[in-house]
Amino acid sequence: MSFVTVSGLHKSYGRVRAVVDFSLTIDRGQIYALVGPDGAGKTTVIRALCHLTAADGGSITIAGRDAARQFNEIKPILGYMPQVFSLYPDLTVEENLWFYAGIYGVTGSHYHEKSEYLYRFSNLKPFAGRRAQNLSGGMKQKLALSCALMHDPELLVLDEPTTGVDPLSRRQFWEILLELKRQGVTILVSTPYMDEVARADRAGFVFNGAKLAEGTPEELPKLFEGHLYYLECEPTAALAAALNEIDHLTARRFGGGMHIYIDKGWHHEDLVEPLRRAGVRPGQLKAIKPDLEDCFIQLMEAPQ
Amino acid sequence: MHRAFLGLIRKEFIQVFRDRNMLRIVFAMPIIQLLLFGYVVNLEVKNIRLDVYDFDQSRLSREFVSSTKAGGYFSPTPAARPLFDLERNFQDASRDMAVVIPDDFSERIARKESVTIGLMADGSDANATSIGSGYLAQIVQKFSRRVHGFEMPVDIKHRILYNPEAQSVYFMVPGIVATLLTMVTVMLTSMAIVREREGGTLEQLLVTPMSGITLLAGKLVPFGLLGLFEMSMALTVGVLWFGIPFAGSPLLLLVLSALYLLTTLGMGLFFSTVTTTQQQAMFFAWFFSIFAILTSGFFTPIANMPEWMQYITYANPMRFFMSIVRGIMMKGSGPVELLGEIYTLAIFGLVVLGFSALRFSKRAA
């Protein structure tokens, strides 16, 4: 029995279809990552899950309760951290914590214990008296997470918590998430960063409001079909255009070179002649293992 | 839930005291309004500059001119310009009125014939004009009674109850009290709720187990308290500084103000549901306040308004609160005398707050 089940979720804003027949399941104690570019529909899924957006269709079950009808029973076990910083900027770190503790009925010595614990892992203790508006991006996110954790939620829902946060803070943030997972918290997190998927238990690729693929960080790259090569070259637009003229081949600029995708059932040996015409010697191509990003890009570009 | 409610109230007060805009509304607005209305707005008409064209130049005409000085309503001066040029006195605003005494003034009075004197007034200030001509008519009547030496068959002895000296400030301060309570609560409430929406904190709160009632009460009660504080401050200054009498029960005023707050807090809540930024909310609150003040009888007696406008004033809750404040402060009215207003405000409060709360919870969910 999964802890979170979303099935057949639909949501349109006017004529824009934000989420189309979206389903996912999360087992208790797992970290599930929703990965996709901006505007893919991740936030809509999360907002529907937190009862902030009414879906047009589909159902959501959390801890065995129907989110549409029994959301009040879900609230006490849910911790939510929205995409934009949504604490009180004119209150201090301590005042924000105190305020959220009050809402969840965490009072007295229980509050003292809890806030000390949250300060320890967020390292925000020295900034307790600082107003939230004067915190750095990473510290803000840690404060928001602390507030969302005040009541020991069983399910933590985080909407792009690491977007716009420096790499070090991102790593620290994920350390905290992994620690929470060890304590048995179920986590749904959305992110535009592929590298974060590796730390999740399962991930779903979201694009144009639909889930393109789903699996563990190990399974997902295996969904890549065909062959991938790295071409060390000057990645000019002209070269990319010339290569993309070739059937069964897609070229994409990648860092200081190019990633060459060759369709399933074809090898670069079959394409020697056209490659040469584009100015590439077959020896320049190095076969590499596709990673998540290659997989995602291929899925995104597949005709749907 | 108790602790969540107290937490909301504490948070709200912290925010008000850290927000410069809100502090201005809370502290600067009442002080400025009190000073403005207490000292600047003066509905009494005194020292009307009266241009005197005395073509008679007799003892009697001079006696008449000096009788206009009584009471300090007029300060007569001999005409500075020829009669045909009289209008320029008004155009350059050096005179407010002019009186023309014909050259046969004393002669006709001596023959016990009726005499006509001319009065010209600058009507661009309608209020001063009508009050001034009224004064002059009284003076003329008194004067003719004296020179003819008989009593009028019907005479009026009038006695004004409550504020017999017709001091503007006595009348103004209760009006300011009602105005302040209205503006402060409507404005602060709508802005504070919209700020939560702007900052995304409202959504964050909706995901928590806090009930909608607690959330609403926690957002409205602090501003109700602030409003009552403002009102008490204005009253204290009114009584101690301007020396206005307080005839009735302050406790009754406080209780009925709390009743009135249901409506103003409800209005604030309503504006927060139709706006998305604090500026918009402030604009709505401002517009409502202007409407409420103008149709409350603060400056213009409602009876002076055209009939259709008088009906519109019934849609203004502040109109009823204004009667309550003036009734309690100036006349010492009790709950029995104010029963009609109390019922009306109770209905206003339930309808406005109920409707807004419904709208709010629908938009929030």
XYZ file of C-alpha atoms in Angstrom:
669
model
C 0.000 0.000 0.000
C 1.630 3.229 -1.111
C 1.648 6.284 1.121
C 0.772 8.787 -1.602
C -1.274 7.949 -4.676
C -2.118 10.409 -7.405
C -4.165 9.007 -10.240
C -5.477 10.516 -13.434
C -4.930 14.107 -12.343
C -6.127 16.772 -14.801
C -5.862 20.514 -14.497
C -6.327 23.280 -17.076
C -6.007 27.010 -16.689
C -8.311 28.314 -19.356
C -7.050 26.726 -22.585
C -3.664 25.851 -21.123
C -3.499 22.231 -20.063
C -1.166 22.344 -17.075
C -1.452 18.702 -16.046
C -2.726 15.860 -18.225
C -3.676 12.436 -16.846
C -0.947 12.511 -14.244
C -0.385 9.602 -11.872
C 2.279 8.741 -9.341
C 2.727 6.650 -6.223
C 5.167 7.112 -3.369
C 5.925 4.432 -0.797
C 6.249 5.328 2.847
C 9.717 6.580 3.765
C 10.806 7.232 0.187
C 12.080 10.330 -1.540
C 10.313 10.932 -4.830
C 11.689 13.577 -7.163
C 9.589 15.332 -9.790
C 12.011 16.487 -12.444
C 11.291 18.753 -15.344
C 11.910 22.158 -16.859
C 10.060 25.313 -15.832
C 6.407 25.193 -16.797
C 6.326 21.392 -17.001
C 3.490 21.177 -14.472
C 5.426 20.169 -11.350
C 4.048 23.008 -9.266
C 0.465 22.279 -10.337
C 0.824 18.656 -9.231
C 2.233 19.764 -5.882
C -0.407 22.431 -5.359
C -3.164 19.936 -6.118
C -1.587 17.543 -3.637
C -1.615 20.264 -0.960
C -5.215 21.157 -1.710
C -4.264 24.641 -2.908
C -5.511 24.062 -6.439
C -8.711 22.251 -7.249
C -8.002 19.615 -9.879
C -10.397 19.220 -12.804
C -10.262 15.471 -12.520
C -8.466 12.565 -10.892
C -7.958 11.530 -7.304
C -5.325 11.950 -4.616
C -4.907 9.698 -1.609
C -2.507 10.457 1.230
C -2.022 8.027 4.119
C -5.182 6.220 3.122
C -7.300 9.381 3.133
C -8.999 10.982 0.166
C -7.463 14.424 -0.217
C -10.597 15.881 -1.762
C -12.873 14.985 1.136
C -10.647 14.351 4.144
C -7.976 16.990 3.716
C -8.425 18.257 7.268
C -7.222 14.864 8.505
C -4.191 15.102 6.230
C -3.145 18.598 7.352
C -1.596 17.517 10.674
C 0.762 15.056 8.971
C 1.640 17.287 6.016
C 4.555 19.677 5.776
C 4.609 21.945 2.728
C 7.292 24.261 1.469
C 6.211 26.356 -1.531
C 8.424 27.477 -4.382
C 8.554 31.126 -3.321
C 9.680 32.006 0.179
C 6.435 32.219 2.124
C 7.365 33.090 5.666
C 6.996 36.492 7.257
C 9.958 38.575 6.047
C 9.488 41.170 8.786
C 9.594 38.584 11.562
C 12.838 37.180 12.902
C 13.936 33.572 12.477
C 12.878 32.815 16.041
C 9.520 34.588 15.658
C 8.721 32.644 12.503
C 9.509 29.356 14.215
C 7.491 30.361 17.271
C 4.546 31.347 15.103
C 4.422 28.054 13.217
C 4.930 26.104 16.437
C 1.841 27.860 17.781
C -0.251 26.879 14.811
C 0.663 23.234 15.263
C 0.207 23.387 19.014
C 3.882 22.783 19.752
C 4.261 24.705 22.997
C 6.266 24.999 26.204
C 9.223 22.689 26.712
C 8.185 20.712 23.661
C 8.714 23.839 21.559
C 12.042 24.534 23.199
C 13.288 21.040 22.428
C 11.979 21.100 18.897
C 13.424 24.501 18.030
C 16.811 23.543 19.451
C 16.745 20.422 17.306
C 15.799 22.391 14.187
C 18.459 25.007 14.890
C 21.046 22.254 15.181
C 20.552 20.829 11.769
C 19.794 24.126 10.030
C 22.721 25.971 11.662
C 20.424 28.976 12.010
C 20.930 29.432 15.762
C 23.342 32.384 15.347
C 20.721 34.101 13.181
C 17.766 33.554 15.506
C 17.268 37.289 15.994
C 17.700 38.217 12.344
C 14.689 39.153 10.248
C 13.865 36.574 7.607
C 14.138 39.161 4.828
C 17.825 39.608 5.649
C 18.742 35.931 5.311
C 20.580 34.517 2.306
C 18.674 32.335 -0.161
C 20.000 29.113 1.333
C 19.243 30.185 4.885
C 15.747 31.219 3.895
C 15.123 27.751 2.477
C 16.430 26.131 5.645
C 14.180 28.339 7.752
C 11.181 27.480 5.581
C 12.047 23.797 5.919
C 12.386 24.168 9.689
C 8.929 25.731 9.889
C 7.495 22.944 7.751
C 9.095 20.374 10.084
C 7.904 21.934 13.332
C 5.126 19.378 13.761
C 7.042 16.230 12.688
C 5.102 15.708 9.451
C 4.942 12.237 7.953
C 4.813 13.656 4.442
C 7.003 16.530 3.363
C 6.180 18.252 0.071
C 8.836 20.603 -1.298
C 8.397 22.678 -4.439
C 11.807 23.410 -5.972
C 13.515 24.013 -2.634
C 16.964 24.286 -4.186
C 16.227 26.555 -7.129
C 18.425 29.617 -6.978
C 20.422 28.274 -4.052
C 24.222 28.023 -4.184
C 25.750 24.538 -4.767
C 27.041 24.171 -1.214
C 23.666 25.026 0.307
C 22.033 22.661 -2.165
C 24.227 19.821 -0.965
C 23.519 20.676 2.681
C 19.821 20.833 1.948
C 19.873 17.342 0.476
C 21.826 16.054 3.474
C 18.927 17.238 5.595
C 16.391 15.526 3.338
C 18.334 12.245 3.527
C 18.467 12.537 7.320
C 14.700 13.065 7.377
C 14.255 10.020 5.197
C 16.260 7.968 7.693
C 13.778 9.133 10.322
C 10.961 7.716 8.217
C 9.611 10.881 6.588
C 8.127 10.463 3.114
C 9.284 13.229 0.801
C 8.019 14.575 -2.505
C 10.406 17.106 -3.980
C 10.382 18.877 -7.316
C 13.532 20.124 -8.979
C 14.835 21.350 -12.303
C 18.272 19.839 -11.544
C 18.992 16.366 -12.946
C 21.850 15.719 -10.537
C 19.447 15.788 -7.605
C 17.551 12.807 -8.973
C 20.482 10.550 -8.083
C 19.743 11.110 -4.395
C 16.051 10.271 -4.653
C 14.591 6.769 -4.417
C 12.372 7.286 -7.405
C 11.944 10.042 -9.923
C 9.360 11.046 -12.467
C 10.189 13.051 -15.581
C 7.537 15.709 -16.107
C 7.098 17.559 -19.373
C 4.130 19.422 -20.840
C 1.980 18.394 -17.908
C 2.547 14.678 -18.391
C 4.823 12.126 -16.810
C 7.195 10.891 -19.525
C 8.949 8.241 -17.488
C 9.444 7.037 -13.970
C 11.902 4.854 -12.124
C 14.856 4.665 -9.807
C 17.953 6.747 -10.598
C 19.509 3.518 -11.879
C 16.592 2.462 -14.046
C 15.912 5.773 -15.711
C 19.058 6.078 -17.873
C 18.355 2.587 -19.166
C 15.253 3.915 -20.838
C 17.567 5.600 -23.316
C 17.126 4.011 -26.707
C 19.850 3.855 -29.312
C 23.451 4.954 -28.891
C 25.133 7.952 -27.462
C 28.475 9.352 -28.529
C 30.534 12.244 -27.405
C 32.056 14.327 -30.158
C 34.996 16.443 -29.206
C 34.793 19.463 -31.461
C 34.138 23.157 -31.700
C 30.357 23.060 -31.057
C 29.257 25.560 -33.685
C 25.665 26.065 -34.745
C 26.689 25.351 -38.346
C 28.107 21.957 -37.380
C 25.035 21.105 -35.344
C 22.814 22.026 -38.287
C 24.899 19.928 -40.699
C 24.807 16.919 -38.363
C 21.082 17.192 -37.757
C 20.549 16.888 -41.534
C 21.576 13.233 -41.202
C 18.727 10.723 -40.796
C 18.565 8.735 -37.547
C 20.956 11.140 -35.871
C 20.448 14.012 -33.474
C 23.220 16.320 -32.386
C 23.119 18.526 -29.338
C 25.709 20.937 -28.068
C 27.057 19.777 -24.763
C 29.731 21.720 -22.882
C 32.872 21.904 -25.034
C 31.612 19.325 -27.516
C 28.485 17.598 -28.725
C 26.289 14.695 -27.755
C 25.340 12.595 -30.760
C 22.248 10.422 -30.418
C 21.860 7.640 -32.955
C 18.519 5.890 -33.209
C 18.033 2.331 -32.052
C 18.933 -0.210 -34.733
C 21.560 2.067 -36.277
C 25.268 2.425 -35.626
C 27.674 5.128 -36.436
C 29.310 2.694 -38.837
C 26.163 2.920 -40.937
C 26.486 6.692 -41.066
C 30.160 7.053 -41.952
C 29.479 8.596 -45.326
C 27.006 11.277 -44.175
C 29.207 12.038 -41.144
C 32.188 12.589 -43.352
C 30.175 14.968 -45.500
C 29.422 16.984 -42.366
C 33.146 17.049 -41.651
C 33.322 14.448 -38.875
C 35.641 11.455 -38.916
C 34.124 8.314 -37.325
C 37.146 8.027 -35.022
C 36.178 11.305 -33.356
C 33.020 9.741 -31.881
C 33.411 8.165 -28.430
C 30.650 5.910 -27.190
C 29.491 7.029 -23.749
C 26.872 5.878 -21.251
C 23.745 7.985 -21.375
C 22.936 9.818 -18.176
C 19.605 11.126 -16.868
C 19.777 14.277 -18.872
C 20.337 12.454 -22.155
C 17.469 10.189 -21.316
C 15.184 13.094 -20.447
C 16.054 15.023 -23.577
C 15.381 12.015 -25.756
C 12.026 11.488 -24.061
C 11.138 15.147 -24.414
C 11.868 15.121 -28.117
C 10.118 11.867 -28.887
C 6.858 12.380 -30.781
C 4.091 12.118 -28.195
C -6.120 26.359 18.804
C -5.962 28.865 21.643
C -2.217 29.117 21.202
C -2.550 29.494 17.414
C -4.973 32.393 17.898
C -2.684 34.163 20.377
C 0.236 33.524 18.042
C -1.605 35.191 15.165
C -2.454 38.229 17.272
C 1.089 38.607 18.552
C 2.454 38.219 15.038
C 0.064 40.854 13.720
C 1.109 43.395 16.350
C 4.795 42.727 15.717
C 4.192 43.315 12.017
C 2.219 46.520 12.518
C 4.939 47.973 14.719
C 7.634 47.062 12.209
C 5.819 48.396 9.162
C 6.391 52.086 8.648
C 3.296 52.497 6.456
C 1.059 50.861 8.988
C 2.597 52.861 11.839
C 1.796 56.038 9.940
C -1.813 55.011 9.602
C -2.025 53.999 13.240
C -0.326 56.962 14.872
C 0.113 59.858 12.469
C -3.370 59.755 10.956
C -5.334 60.297 14.194
C -3.084 63.110 15.359
C -3.198 64.927 12.044
C -6.948 64.494 11.734
C -7.562 65.745 15.240
C -5.449 68.840 14.702
C -6.919 69.509 11.271
C -10.516 69.124 12.268
C -10.068 70.561 15.719
C -8.383 73.777 14.656
C -8.756 74.295 10.937
C -12.287 73.210 10.205
C -14.500 75.867 11.676
C -18.117 75.989 10.641
C -18.854 79.081 12.704
C -19.031 82.302 10.711
C -17.430 85.273 12.430
C -15.834 88.576 11.460
C -17.685 88.920 8.178
C -16.038 91.849 6.384
C -18.887 94.200 5.698
C -18.518 97.091 3.267
C -20.768 99.970 4.364
C -22.210 102.435 1.813
C -23.818 104.933 4.124
C -25.433 107.615 1.928
C -27.444 108.951 4.824
C -24.576 109.748 7.191
C -26.984 110.445 10.028
C -26.846 109.570 13.714
C -29.383 106.829 13.114
C -27.513 105.251 10.213
C -24.275 105.243 12.173
C -26.129 103.671 15.068
C -27.353 100.965 12.712
C -23.858 100.313 11.404
C -22.378 99.984 14.841
C -25.194 97.630 15.889
C -23.877 95.128 13.338
C -20.749 94.753 15.430
C -22.641 93.065 18.236
C -21.668 89.467 18.768
C -18.553 89.822 16.648
C -20.277 88.516 13.544
C -19.510 91.544 11.374
C -16.628 93.924 11.125
C -18.022 96.873 9.184
C -15.733 99.285 7.346
C -16.577 102.393 5.292
C -16.758 101.705 1.603
C -13.397 101.935 -0.121
C -14.680 101.935 -3.696
C -17.494 103.762 -5.436
C -20.768 101.864 -5.516
C -20.590 101.018 -9.231
C -17.242 99.358 -8.599
C -18.477 97.357 -5.590
C -18.149 93.981 -7.269
C -14.400 94.266 -7.364
C -14.375 94.074 -3.580
C -15.671 90.551 -3.915
C -13.458 89.671 -6.845
C -10.294 90.539 -4.985
C -11.801 88.942 -1.849
C -11.259 92.015 0.290
C -14.921 92.027 1.436
C -17.540 89.357 2.111
C -20.677 91.474 2.096
C -21.805 94.983 1.414
C -24.705 96.957 2.860
C -26.174 100.034 1.167
C -28.042 102.561 3.288
C -30.131 105.020 1.199
C -29.875 108.783 1.836
C -33.471 108.986 3.103
C -32.860 106.300 5.760
C -33.314 108.411 8.899
C -35.926 110.625 7.297
C -38.252 107.768 6.456
C -37.737 106.151 9.845
C -38.633 109.443 11.495
C -41.834 109.490 9.403
C -42.435 105.917 10.475
C -42.350 104.777 6.878
C -40.724 101.550 5.783
C -37.215 101.808 4.433
C -35.271 99.434 2.228
C -31.583 98.778 2.666
C -29.522 96.824 0.181
C -27.407 93.782 1.015
C -24.957 92.254 -1.395
C -23.017 89.136 -0.627
C -20.256 87.058 -2.156
C -22.087 83.787 -2.657
C -19.049 81.745 -3.617
C -18.969 80.565 -0.011
C -22.580 79.464 0.238
C -22.365 78.536 3.883
C -20.957 81.869 5.056
C -23.397 83.773 2.860
C -26.512 82.159 4.211
C -25.383 82.374 7.800
C -24.278 86.004 7.337
C -27.552 87.140 5.748
C -29.386 85.395 8.559
C -27.380 87.318 11.142
C -27.975 90.587 9.382
C -31.720 89.948 9.139
C -31.801 89.426 12.909
C -29.845 92.612 13.477
C -32.176 94.593 11.215
C -35.207 93.196 13.015
C -33.790 94.076 16.407
C -32.879 97.530 15.190
C -36.307 98.289 13.782
C -37.979 97.038 16.935
C -35.879 99.428 18.937
C -36.360 102.535 16.814
C -40.076 101.975 16.437
C -40.346 101.144 20.082
C -42.890 98.380 19.983
C -42.832 94.690 20.710
C -43.482 92.170 17.933
C -46.783 90.340 18.407
C -45.023 86.985 18.193
C -41.523 86.657 19.541
C -39.130 83.741 19.734
C -36.938 83.092 22.739
C -34.666 80.293 21.672
C -32.522 78.080 23.825
C -30.140 75.563 22.250
C -29.590 72.343 24.174
C -26.254 70.509 23.852
C -23.400 72.646 22.697
C -25.274 75.955 23.151
C -22.338 78.045 21.989
C -22.299 76.018 18.776
C -18.585 75.312 19.136
C -17.377 73.517 16.029
C -14.813 71.465 17.867
C -17.473 69.911 20.122
C -19.246 68.772 17.028
C -16.114 67.777 15.117
C -14.387 65.529 17.628
C -17.196 62.945 17.791
C -17.137 62.969 14.000
C -13.400 62.384 13.957
C -13.796 59.512 16.391
C -16.256 57.799 14.055
C -14.087 58.565 11.019
C -10.919 57.230 12.598
C -12.485 54.008 13.713
C -13.847 53.464 10.208
C -10.734 54.354 8.234
C -8.229 52.611 10.453
C -10.038 49.325 10.679
C -11.102 49.084 7.022
C -7.687 50.082 5.751
C -5.485 48.069 8.091
C -7.599 44.930 7.867
C -7.742 44.849 4.097
C -4.041 45.646 3.754
C -2.942 43.075 6.310
C -4.924 40.271 4.694
C -3.810 41.189 1.188
C -0.219 41.264 2.418
C -0.561 37.630 3.482
C -1.843 36.818 0.035
C 0.926 38.779 -1.682
C 3.621 37.080 0.387
C 2.238 33.570 -0.116
C 1.898 33.182 3.647
C -1.861 32.828 3.371
C -1.400 29.650 1.328
C 1.128 28.405 3.795
C -1.432 28.919 6.557
C -4.133 27.114 4.587
C -2.032 23.957 4.530
C -1.802 23.982 8.324
C -4.491 22.493 10.571
C -5.501 25.978 11.725
C -9.262 26.373 11.265
C -10.697 29.084 9.058
C -12.448 30.683 12.029
C -9.197 30.934 13.972
C -7.459 32.427 10.962
C -10.207 35.014 10.446
C -10.438 35.907 14.123
C -6.665 36.137 14.357
C -6.582 38.545 11.435
C -9.555 40.699 12.488
C -9.267 40.980 16.272
C -5.874 42.795 16.304
C -7.207 45.518 14.025
C -10.402 45.817 16.028
C -8.262 46.377 19.106
C -6.101 48.914 17.281
C -9.222 50.743 16.132
C -10.567 50.956 19.671
C -7.181 52.171 20.859
C -7.166 54.904 18.207
C -10.638 55.944 19.182
C -9.750 56.146 22.865
C -6.692 58.186 21.994
C -8.764 60.641 19.945
C -11.341 60.877 22.718
C -8.721 61.521 25.373
C -7.170 64.304 23.332
C -10.634 65.693 22.621
C -11.607 65.816 26.267
C -8.281 66.846 27.774
C -6.942 69.155 25.071
C -10.013 70.614 23.385
C -12.063 70.410 26.550
C -15.099 68.883 24.896
C -17.777 67.642 27.260
C -18.526 63.907 27.397
C -22.133 63.673 28.477
C -22.831 59.938 28.264
C -21.222 56.643 29.221
C -17.751 55.898 27.788
C -18.365 52.203 28.407
C -21.518 52.246 26.277
C -19.566 53.991 23.523
C -16.877 51.318 23.716
C -19.401 48.480 23.530
C -21.261 50.016 20.604
C -17.971 50.730 18.841
C -17.173 47.038 19.099
C -20.559 46.364 17.509
C -19.746 48.792 14.699
C -16.383 47.079 14.207
C -18.164 43.959 12.919
C -19.127 45.994 9.867
C -15.828 47.802 9.286
C -13.720 44.669 9.798
C -16.117 42.890 7.454
C -15.637 45.656 4.876
C -11.858 45.336 5.217
C -12.136 41.594 4.749
C -14.350 42.112 1.702
C -11.855 44.497 0.086
C -9.105 41.972 0.682
C -11.071 39.436 -1.359
C -11.466 41.724 -4.372
C -7.889 43.026 -4.522
C -4.493 41.466 -5.033
C -2.069 44.130 -3.828
C -1.842 46.296 -0.753
C -2.077 49.427 -2.903
C -5.349 48.281 -4.431
C -6.697 47.425 -0.998
C -5.713 50.839 0.305
C -7.408 52.523 -2.648
C -10.658 50.612 -2.080
C -10.553 51.372 1.643
C -9.894 55.034 0.879
C -12.758 55.283 -1.577
C -15.132 53.609 0.841
C -14.047 55.924 3.643
C -14.702 59.025 1.548
C -18.179 57.774 0.686
C -18.831 56.837 4.291
C -17.626 60.173 5.661
C -19.489 62.343 3.155
C -22.796 60.568 3.629
C -22.486 60.188 7.388
C -23.588 63.701 8.283
C -20.089 64.585 9.452
C -19.877 67.862 7.511
C -23.316 68.300 6.005
C -26.487 67.505 7.897
C -28.203 64.583 6.175
C -31.474 66.571 6.226
C -29.840 69.116 3.902
C -29.182 66.516 1.221
C -31.593 65.923 -1.674
C -34.137 63.254 -0.899
C -32.665 60.550 -3.139
C -29.266 61.125 -1.525
C -30.821 60.791 1.886
C -31.950 57.283 0.951
C -28.411 56.435 -0.106
C -27.120 57.418 3.314
C -29.071 54.512 4.792
C -26.619 52.220 3.015
C -23.808 53.792 5.011
C -23.184 52.070 8.350
C -21.069 55.010 9.507
C -24.155 57.219 9.399
C -25.663 55.198 12.233
C -22.439 55.037 14.187
C -22.098 58.813 13.833
C -25.525 59.240 15.479
C -24.413 56.923 18.266
C -21.156 58.760 18.940
C -22.767 62.193 18.871
C -25.719 60.953 20.881
C -23.591 59.483 23.635
C -20.955 62.222 23.757
C -23.039 65.348 23.285
C -26.505 64.421 24.505
C -25.752 61.639 26.941
C -28.078 59.223 25.125
C -28.451 55.740 26.565
C -29.047 52.379 24.914
C -32.813 52.888 24.888
C -32.607 56.094 22.860
C -30.139 54.491 20.461
C -32.030 51.227 20.005
C -32.756 51.852 16.317
C -29.093 52.491 15.526
C -28.008 49.485 17.573
C -30.337 47.134 15.687
C -29.257 48.574 12.355
C -25.560 48.182 13.123
C -26.110 44.640 14.375
C -27.774 43.729 11.072
C -25.079 45.517 9.067
C -22.381 43.683 11.008
C -23.890 40.236 10.552
C -24.558 40.711 6.851
C -21.260 42.374 5.904
C -19.014 40.185 8.025
C -20.945 37.029 7.158
C -20.845 37.710 3.433
C -17.146 38.634 3.473
C -16.203 35.612 5.572
C -17.984 33.394 3.068
C -16.227 35.051 0.159
C -12.920 34.787 1.942
C -13.272 31.095 2.719
C -14.376 30.365 -0.849
C -11.412 32.195 -2.312
C -9.065 30.684 0.207
C -10.131 27.083 -0.368
